[in-house]
mmCIF file of C-alpha atoms in Angstrom:
data_model
loop_
_atom_site.group_PDB
_atom_site.id
_atom_site.type_symbol
_atom_site.label_atom_id
_atom_site.label_comp_id
_atom_site.label_asym_id
_atom_site.label_seq_id
_atom_site.Cartn_x
_atom_site.Cartn_y
_atom_site.Cartn_z
ATOM 1 C CA MET A 1 0.000 0.000 0.000
ATOM 2 C CA ASN A 2 2.861 2.394 0.821
ATOM 3 C CA ARG A 3 4.288 1.830 -2.645
ATOM 4 C CA VAL A 4 0.930 2.591 -4.288
ATOM 5 C CA ILE A 5 0.534 5.825 -2.302
ATOM 6 C CA PHE A 6 4.075 6.870 -3.226
ATOM 7 C CA TYR A 7 3.629 6.261 -6.957
ATOM 8 C CA VAL A 8 0.351 8.189 -6.958
ATOM 9 C CA ILE A 9 1.449 11.221 -4.918
ATOM 10 C CA TYR A 10 5.182 11.630 -5.631
ATOM 11 C CA PRO A 11 4.797 12.272 -9.412
ATOM 12 C CA ILE A 12 2.432 15.150 -8.567
ATOM 13 C CA ILE A 13 4.945 16.598 -6.084
ATOM 14 C CA TRP A 14 7.762 16.210 -8.612
ATOM 15 C CA LEU A 15 5.776 17.872 -11.420
ATOM 16 C CA LEU A 16 4.967 20.798 -9.126
ATOM 17 C CA SER A 17 8.589 20.975 -8.025
ATOM 18 C CA ILE A 18 9.957 21.472 -11.541
ATOM 19 C CA LEU A 19 7.668 24.446 -12.178
ATOM 20 C CA PRO A 20 9.324 27.902 -12.178
ATOM 21 C CA MET A 21 8.944 29.782 -8.906
ATOM 22 C CA PRO A 22 6.611 32.484 -10.348
ATOM 23 C CA ILE A 23 4.124 29.765 -11.347
ATOM 24 C CA LEU A 24 4.457 28.081 -7.948
ATOM 25 C CA TYR A 25 3.726 31.393 -6.240
ATOM 26 C CA GLY A 26 0.671 31.817 -8.482
ATOM 27 C CA ILE A 27 -0.540 28.453 -7.185
ATOM 28 C CA ALA A 28 0.346 29.605 -3.665
ATOM 29 C CA ASP A 29 -1.914 32.661 -4.064
ATOM 30 C CA ILE A 30 -4.863 30.386 -4.895
ATOM 31 C CA LEU A 31 -4.036 28.056 -2.004
ATOM 32 C CA PHE A 32 -3.761 31.026 0.351
ATOM 33 C CA PHE A 33 -7.273 32.172 -0.544
ATOM 34 C CA LEU A 34 -8.678 28.698 0.115
ATOM 35 C CA HIS A 35 -6.585 28.239 3.239
ATOM 36 C CA PHE A 36 -7.271 31.591 4.867
ATOM 37 C CA TYR A 37 -10.827 32.393 3.821
ATOM 38 C CA ILE A 38 -12.416 28.929 3.551
ATOM 39 C CA PHE A 39 -10.590 26.162 5.416
ATOM 40 C CA GLY A 40 -8.830 28.220 8.092
ATOM 41 C CA TYR A 41 -6.233 25.650 9.217
ATOM 42 C CA ARG A 42 -5.477 26.334 12.913
ATOM 43 C CA LYS A 43 -6.818 29.850 12.513
ATOM 44 C CA LYS A 44 -7.836 30.073 16.187
ATOM 45 C CA VAL A 45 -4.444 28.765 17.321
ATOM 46 C CA VAL A 46 -2.607 31.343 15.219
ATOM 47 C CA LEU A 47 -4.725 34.245 16.480
ATOM 48 C CA LYS A 48 -4.452 33.095 20.091
ATOM 49 C CA ASN A 49 -0.658 32.764 19.882
ATOM 50 C CA ILE A 50 -0.300 36.205 18.318
ATOM 51 C CA ALA A 51 -2.606 37.747 20.941
ATOM 52 C CA ILE A 52 -0.483 36.238 23.735
ATOM 53 C CA ALA A 53 2.793 37.341 22.135
ATOM 54 C CA PHE A 54 1.635 40.859 21.244
ATOM 55 C CA PRO A 55 -0.923 41.995 23.836
ATOM 56 C CA GLU A 56 0.057 45.613 23.172
ATOM 57 C CA LYS A 57 -1.373 45.383 19.644
ATOM 58 C CA ASP A 58 -5.090 45.816 19.000
ATOM 59 C CA VAL A 59 -7.219 43.113 17.381
ATOM 60 C CA LYS A 60 -6.875 44.551 13.862
ATOM 61 C CA GLU A 61 -3.071 44.578 14.125
ATOM 62 C CA GLN A 62 -3.066 40.989 15.424
ATOM 63 C CA GLU A 63 -5.342 39.889 12.585
ATOM 64 C CA ALA A 64 -3.080 41.628 10.059
ATOM 65 C CA ILE A 65 -0.088 39.641 11.362
ATOM 66 C CA ALA A 66 -2.153 36.443 11.154
ATOM 67 C CA LYS A 67 -3.103 37.142 7.550
ATOM 68 C CA LYS A 68 0.488 37.876 6.518
ATOM 69 C CA PHE A 69 1.623 34.752 8.365
ATOM 70 C CA ASN A 70 -0.866 32.569 6.522
ATOM 71 C CA LYS A 71 0.345 33.921 3.185
ATOM 72 C CA HIS A 72 3.940 33.236 4.177
ATOM 73 C CA PHE A 73 2.973 29.767 5.465
ATOM 74 C CA ILE A 74 1.606 28.777 2.036
ATOM 75 C CA ASP A 75 4.710 30.209 0.355
ATOM 76 C CA LEU A 76 6.790 28.020 2.670
ATOM 77 C CA LEU A 77 4.746 25.007 1.564
ATOM 78 C CA VAL A 78 5.496 25.525 -2.138
ATOM 79 C CA GLU A 79 9.144 26.348 -1.341
ATOM 80 C CA SER A 80 9.377 23.014 0.490
ATOM 81 C CA ILE A 81 7.974 21.276 -2.584
ATOM 82 C CA LYS A 82 10.560 23.092 -4.722
ATOM 83 C CA SER A 83 13.266 21.548 -2.511
ATOM 84 C CA PHE A 84 12.830 18.217 -4.308
ATOM 85 C CA THR A 85 14.361 19.531 -7.542
ATOM 86 C CA ILE A 86 15.923 22.912 -6.743
ATOM 87 C CA SER A 87 19.490 23.231 -8.017
ATOM 88 C CA GLU A 88 22.548 24.231 -6.013
ATOM 89 C CA LYS A 89 22.831 27.438 -8.020
ATOM 90 C CA GLU A 90 19.215 28.476 -7.451
ATOM 91 C CA ILE A 91 19.079 27.713 -3.743
ATOM 92 C CA LEU A 92 22.259 29.723 -3.111
ATOM 93 C CA LYS A 93 20.733 32.607 -5.060
ATOM 94 C CA ARG A 94 17.511 32.481 -3.066
ATOM 95 C CA TYR A 95 18.984 31.504 0.313
ATOM 96 C CA GLN A 96 22.087 33.603 0.855
ATOM 97 C CA TYR A 97 24.438 33.193 3.792
ATOM 98 C CA LYS A 98 25.665 36.501 5.162
ATOM 99 C CA ASN A 99 28.583 35.487 7.406
ATOM 100 C CA PRO A 100 29.353 31.747 7.273
ATOM 101 C CA GLU A 101 32.979 32.628 8.065
ATOM 102 C CA LEU A 102 31.940 32.895 11.730
ATOM 103 C CA VAL A 103 31.098 29.187 11.786
ATOM 104 C CA ASN A 104 34.001 28.216 9.550
ATOM 105 C CA LYS A 105 36.455 29.955 11.877
ATOM 106 C CA TYR A 106 35.626 27.471 14.637
ATOM 107 C CA ALA A 107 35.445 24.577 12.199
ATOM 108 C CA GLN A 108 38.993 25.347 11.084
ATOM 109 C CA GLU A 109 40.053 25.275 14.744
ATOM 110 C CA GLY A 110 38.762 21.718 14.940
ATOM 111 C CA LYS A 111 35.741 22.558 17.087
ATOM 112 C CA SER A 112 32.204 21.233 16.761
ATOM 113 C CA ILE A 113 29.310 23.658 16.711
ATOM 114 C CA ALA A 114 25.748 23.637 18.008
ATOM 115 C CA LEU A 115 23.742 25.634 15.452
ATOM 116 C CA VAL A 116 20.647 26.709 17.367
ATOM 117 C CA SER A 117 17.719 28.159 15.487
ATOM 118 C CA ALA A 118 13.960 28.712 15.390
ATOM 119 C CA HIS A 119 11.098 28.026 12.994
ATOM 120 C CA LEU A 120 11.412 31.445 11.421
ATOM 121 C CA ALA A 121 11.122 32.496 7.742
ATOM 122 C CA ASN A 122 12.333 29.439 5.782
ATOM 123 C CA TRP A 123 14.165 26.874 7.880
ATOM 124 C CA GLU A 124 13.610 24.106 5.294
ATOM 125 C CA TRP A 125 16.166 25.542 2.875
ATOM 126 C CA SER A 126 18.836 25.384 5.581
ATOM 127 C CA THR A 127 19.523 21.962 4.043
ATOM 128 C CA SER A 128 21.930 24.036 1.916
ATOM 129 C CA LEU A 129 24.190 24.708 4.933
ATOM 130 C CA GLY A 130 26.475 21.951 3.726
ATOM 131 C CA LEU A 131 27.334 24.088 0.701
ATOM 132 C CA VAL A 132 28.860 26.931 2.740
ATOM 133 C CA LEU A 133 30.222 25.340 5.925
ATOM 134 C CA GLY A 134 33.626 23.699 5.961
ATOM 135 C CA THR A 135 32.661 20.848 8.269
ATOM 136 C CA ASN A 136 30.218 17.958 8.469
ATOM 137 C CA VAL A 137 26.666 19.237 8.967
ATOM 138 C CA PHE A 138 24.079 17.096 10.739
ATOM 139 C CA GLY A 139 20.346 17.696 10.980
ATOM 140 C CA ALA A 140 17.385 15.936 12.576
ATOM 141 C CA TYR A 141 14.110 15.193 10.831
ATOM 142 C CA SER A 142 10.780 13.638 11.786
ATOM 143 C CA ARG A 143 10.316 10.138 10.483
ATOM 144 C CA ILE A 144 7.571 9.543 7.893
ATOM 145 C CA ARG A 145 5.533 6.358 8.317
ATOM 146 C CA ASN A 146 5.625 5.608 4.603
ATOM 147 C CA ASP A 147 9.128 4.119 4.189
ATOM 148 C CA ILE A 148 9.344 4.929 0.473
ATOM 149 C CA PHE A 149 8.474 8.585 1.084
ATOM 150 C CA GLU A 150 10.856 8.533 4.034
ATOM 151 C CA ASN A 151 13.770 7.547 1.784
ATOM 152 C CA LYS A 152 12.876 10.138 -0.849
ATOM 153 C CA VAL A 153 12.548 12.988 1.671
ATOM 154 C CA LYS A 154 15.814 11.963 3.336
ATOM 155 C CA GLU A 155 17.536 11.903 -0.059
ATOM 156 C CA THR A 156 16.182 15.401 -0.815
ATOM 157 C CA ARG A 157 17.350 16.828 2.505
ATOM 158 C CA GLN A 158 20.814 15.340 2.135
ATOM 159 C CA LYS A 159 21.504 16.267 -1.496
ATOM 160 C CA PHE A 160 23.484 19.395 -0.528
ATOM 161 C CA GLY A 161 25.727 17.605 1.933
ATOM 162 C CA ILE A 162 23.801 17.491 5.206
ATOM 163 C CA LYS A 163 23.780 14.164 6.999
ATOM 164 C CA GLY A 164 20.376 13.398 8.470
ATOM 165 C CA ALA A 165 19.108 11.357 11.369
ATOM 166 C CA THR A 166 15.646 10.924 12.847
ATOM 167 C CA THR A 167 14.841 13.106 15.834
ATOM 168 C CA SER A 168 14.758 10.077 18.130
ATOM 169 C CA ASN A 169 18.267 9.030 17.048
ATOM 170 C CA PHE A 170 19.889 12.452 16.837
ATOM 171 C CA ILE A 171 21.367 12.561 20.343
ATOM 172 C CA ASN A 172 22.815 9.077 19.843
ATOM 173 C CA LEU A 173 24.368 10.290 16.574
ATOM 174 C CA ILE A 174 25.991 13.266 18.322
ATOM 175 C CA ASN A 175 27.350 11.110 21.133
ATOM 176 C CA SER A 176 28.675 8.559 18.644
ATOM 177 C CA ASN A 177 30.399 11.245 16.561
ATOM 178 C CA PHE A 178 32.233 12.620 19.581
ATOM 179 C CA LYS A 179 33.202 9.130 20.670
ATOM 180 C CA ASN A 180 34.710 8.559 17.217
ATOM 181 C CA ASN A 181 36.278 12.045 16.933
ATOM 182 C CA ILE A 182 34.009 13.115 14.071
ATOM 183 C CA GLN A 183 33.795 16.904 13.941
ATOM 184 C CA GLY A 184 30.586 18.596 12.879
ATOM 185 C CA ALA A 185 27.950 21.305 13.111
ATOM 186 C CA TYR A 186 24.585 20.222 14.490
ATOM 187 C CA ILE A 187 21.312 21.936 13.553
ATOM 188 C CA LEU A 188 19.144 22.216 16.678
ATOM 189 C CA LEU A 189 15.743 23.890 16.308
ATOM 190 C CA SER A 190 14.871 24.621 19.923
ATOM 191 C CA ASP A 191 11.989 27.105 19.997
ATOM 192 C CA GLN A 192 8.926 24.853 20.248
ATOM 193 C CA SER A 193 7.181 23.436 23.292
ATOM 194 C CA PRO A 194 8.441 20.195 24.882
ATOM 195 C CA ARG A 195 6.167 17.628 26.481
ATOM 196 C CA LEU A 196 5.676 18.343 30.166
ATOM 197 C CA SER A 197 7.327 15.056 31.125
ATOM 198 C CA LYS A 198 10.409 16.005 29.053
ATOM 199 C CA ALA A 199 10.709 19.579 30.344
ATOM 200 C CA TYR A 200 13.418 20.589 32.824
ATOM 201 C CA TYR A 201 13.124 24.351 32.782
ATOM 202 C CA TRP A 202 10.472 27.074 32.519
ATOM 203 C CA THR A 203 11.127 30.681 31.587
ATOM 204 C CA LEU A 204 9.484 33.742 30.048
ATOM 205 C CA PHE A 205 8.893 33.767 26.298
ATOM 206 C CA PHE A 206 7.021 36.853 25.066
ATOM 207 C CA GLY A 207 6.190 37.574 28.691
ATOM 208 C CA THR A 208 4.553 34.186 29.289
ATOM 209 C CA LYS A 209 6.099 31.489 31.480
ATOM 210 C CA VAL A 210 6.416 28.295 29.443
ATOM 211 C CA PRO A 211 8.477 25.087 29.430
ATOM 212 C CA VAL A 212 11.393 25.196 26.985
ATOM 213 C CA HIS A 213 13.753 22.782 25.288
ATOM 214 C CA THR A 214 17.164 22.637 26.969
ATOM 215 C CA GLY A 215 18.760 19.874 24.892
ATOM 216 C CA ALA A 216 20.974 22.218 22.879
ATOM 217 C CA GLU A 217 22.488 23.661 26.050
ATOM 218 C CA MET A 218 22.903 20.215 27.591
ATOM 219 C CA LEU A 219 24.662 18.831 24.516
ATOM 220 C CA SER A 220 26.881 21.895 24.042
ATOM 221 C CA LYS A 221 28.082 21.645 27.666
ATOM 222 C CA LYS A 222 28.550 17.878 27.527
ATOM 223 C CA HIS A 223 30.698 18.067 24.396
ATOM 224 C CA ASN A 224 32.089 21.599 24.833
ATOM 225 C CA MET A 225 30.582 22.791 21.545
ATOM 226 C CA VAL A 226 30.605 26.379 20.329
ATOM 227 C CA VAL A 227 27.015 27.673 20.347
ATOM 228 C CA ILE A 228 25.979 29.801 17.378
ATOM 229 C CA ASN A 229 22.499 31.050 16.556
ATOM 230 C CA TYR A 230 21.501 31.157 12.906
ATOM 231 C CA ARG A 231 18.541 33.176 11.707
ATOM 232 C CA SER A 232 16.679 33.021 8.408
ATOM 233 C CA LYS A 233 15.301 36.426 7.441
ATOM 234 C CA LYS A 234 12.866 37.010 4.580
ATOM 235 C CA ILE A 235 14.128 39.710 2.215
ATOM 236 C CA LYS A 236 11.300 39.434 -0.293
ATOM 237 C CA ARG A 237 9.091 36.681 -1.656
ATOM 238 C CA GLY A 238 11.259 33.654 -2.395
ATOM 239 C CA TYR A 239 14.496 35.235 -1.137
ATOM 240 C CA TYR A 240 16.095 34.855 2.278
ATOM 241 C CA GLU A 241 19.253 35.899 4.076
ATOM 242 C CA VAL A 242 20.845 33.848 6.843
ATOM 243 C CA ASP A 243 23.072 35.387 9.490
ATOM 244 C CA PHE A 244 25.041 33.739 12.271
ATOM 245 C CA GLU A 245 25.431 35.112 15.795
ATOM 246 C CA LEU A 246 27.823 33.758 18.397
ATOM 247 C CA ILE A 247 26.244 32.886 21.735
ATOM 248 C CA THR A 248 29.326 31.370 23.370
ATOM 249 C CA GLU A 249 32.505 29.472 22.606
ATOM 250 C CA THR A 250 32.841 28.403 26.262
ATOM 251 C CA PRO A 251 29.478 26.866 27.250
ATOM 252 C CA ASN A 252 30.725 25.346 30.490
ATOM 253 C CA LEU A 253 31.419 28.797 31.948
ATOM 254 C CA TYR A 254 27.683 29.495 31.928
ATOM 255 C CA LYS A 255 25.299 28.673 34.735
ATOM 256 C CA ASP A 256 22.481 26.232 34.052
ATOM 257 C CA TYR A 257 19.952 27.554 31.535
ATOM 258 C CA GLU A 258 21.779 30.843 30.832
ATOM 259 C CA ILE A 259 22.531 29.684 27.284
ATOM 260 C CA THR A 260 18.896 28.666 26.823
ATOM 261 C CA ASP A 261 17.748 32.076 28.054
ATOM 262 C CA GLN A 262 20.137 33.838 25.690
ATOM 263 C CA PHE A 263 18.883 31.791 22.734
ATOM 264 C CA LEU A 264 15.268 32.629 23.579
ATOM 265 C CA LYS A 265 16.060 36.354 23.874
ATOM 266 C CA ILE A 266 17.649 36.278 20.411
ATOM 267 C CA THR A 267 14.700 34.295 19.044
ATOM 268 C CA GLU A 268 12.133 36.699 20.495
ATOM 269 C CA ARG A 269 14.046 39.668 19.093
ATOM 270 C CA ASN A 270 14.118 38.102 15.627
ATOM 271 C CA ILE A 271 10.424 37.197 15.739
ATOM 272 C CA ARG A 272 9.492 40.739 16.717
ATOM 273 C CA GLU A 273 11.392 41.964 13.654
ATOM 274 C CA GLN A 274 9.335 39.743 11.316
ATOM 275 C CA PRO A 275 6.335 38.423 13.278
ATOM 276 C CA GLU A 276 4.519 37.248 10.164
ATOM 277 C CA CYS A 277 7.365 34.815 9.430
ATOM 278 C CA TYR A 278 7.200 32.770 12.644
ATOM 279 C CA LEU A 279 5.462 29.376 12.849
ATOM 280 C CA TRP A 280 2.370 30.447 14.785
ATOM 281 C CA THR A 281 0.469 27.235 13.987
ATOM 282 C CA HIS A 282 2.449 25.485 16.727
ATOM 283 C CA LYS A 283 0.747 25.603 20.142
ATOM 284 C CA ARG A 284 3.735 27.282 21.746
ATOM 285 C CA PHE A 285 1.901 28.537 24.835
ATOM 286 C CA LYS A 286 -0.299 25.491 25.444
ATOM 287 C CA HIS A 287 1.334 24.639 28.792
ATOM 288 C CA HIS A 288 1.458 28.176 30.210
ATOM 289 C CA ASP A 289 -1.088 27.349 32.936
ATOM 290 C CA ARG A 290 0.325 23.943 33.859
ATOM 291 C CA TYR A 291 3.379 24.899 35.879
ATOM 292 C CA LYS A 292 1.983 23.237 39.029
ATOM 293 C CA ASP A 293 1.265 20.059 37.057
ATOM 294 C CA TRP A 294 4.869 20.042 35.887
ATOM 295 C CA GLN A 295 6.127 20.461 39.450
ATOM 296 C CA LYS A 296 4.127 17.400 40.488
ATOM 297 C CA ILE A 297 5.662 15.408 37.617
ATOM 298 C CA MET A 298 9.150 16.441 38.722
ATOM 299 C CA LEU A 299 8.432 15.458 42.331
ATOM 300 C CA GLU A 300 7.251 12.031 41.196
ATOM 301 C CA LYS A 301 10.426 11.569 39.168
ATOM 302 C CA GLN A 302 12.562 12.489 42.171
ATOM 303 C CA LYS A 303 10.695 9.954 44.335
ATOM 304 C CA GLU A 304 11.245 7.254 41.720
ATOM 305 C CA LYS A 305 14.966 7.975 41.669
ATOM 306 C CA LYS A 306 15.183 7.664 45.446
ATOM 307 C CA ILE A 307 13.378 4.318 45.352
#
């Protein structure tokens, strides 16, 4: 059955992918109309998230951000489809790296790097990082149940040099690489909400106390990795600029969660600059009122350890 689904759907994706970008954006305009005015995918979630993040804005301003976001979201969809056949020349024209020398400086010194980032602008085209960084680049991806699609998507994401691993295996990959003295840069998208049972730290994000991912900090301290934030910024439709910003080259000199806090401050600053380009469909603030529940979970874990 998986094979049948693949051979029905993949040719459609491939045919769309080979279309010139102006035609794809024409299709995106039609999809946006259907998406925003008729189907309204996660419309309430988007508006609620924006209202929480920007309480100082009135309803009309919040709705304007939501509308621009939905248009960008559909553009991101067709840009992801384009990834299947986009050439090296075209992706480097549309996804330009401003200062990769910052990362390459540490790579040349033999250091590994934690590349922390957020779901901002177009993170999918960061599969081209392998074209500009002078080290192995590793990225995590969510596994697709259809094995044939899984192999095709993995092949697409790795065609510019990135080495991929499923999210569940990514930490094992990092640990194995350090054990075998394999240098690399690791893409760690760390802005979304963890499960309560997997959370270790809560802090303010857009003025709301929420649980946050701390894996990037934990891994950078464990392996003494340089921590660099990379940000995708939308310049105009179909064109992006990526800049790199050093957080620290000495992670073990920081107190617990200081690196995480610094990453979130950078992320919030970048979102405020282009709010319509953030992934508002994710329920980022869904646990904001469950801090006491989380404390109970942590107490239970501590009791289990003592037993």
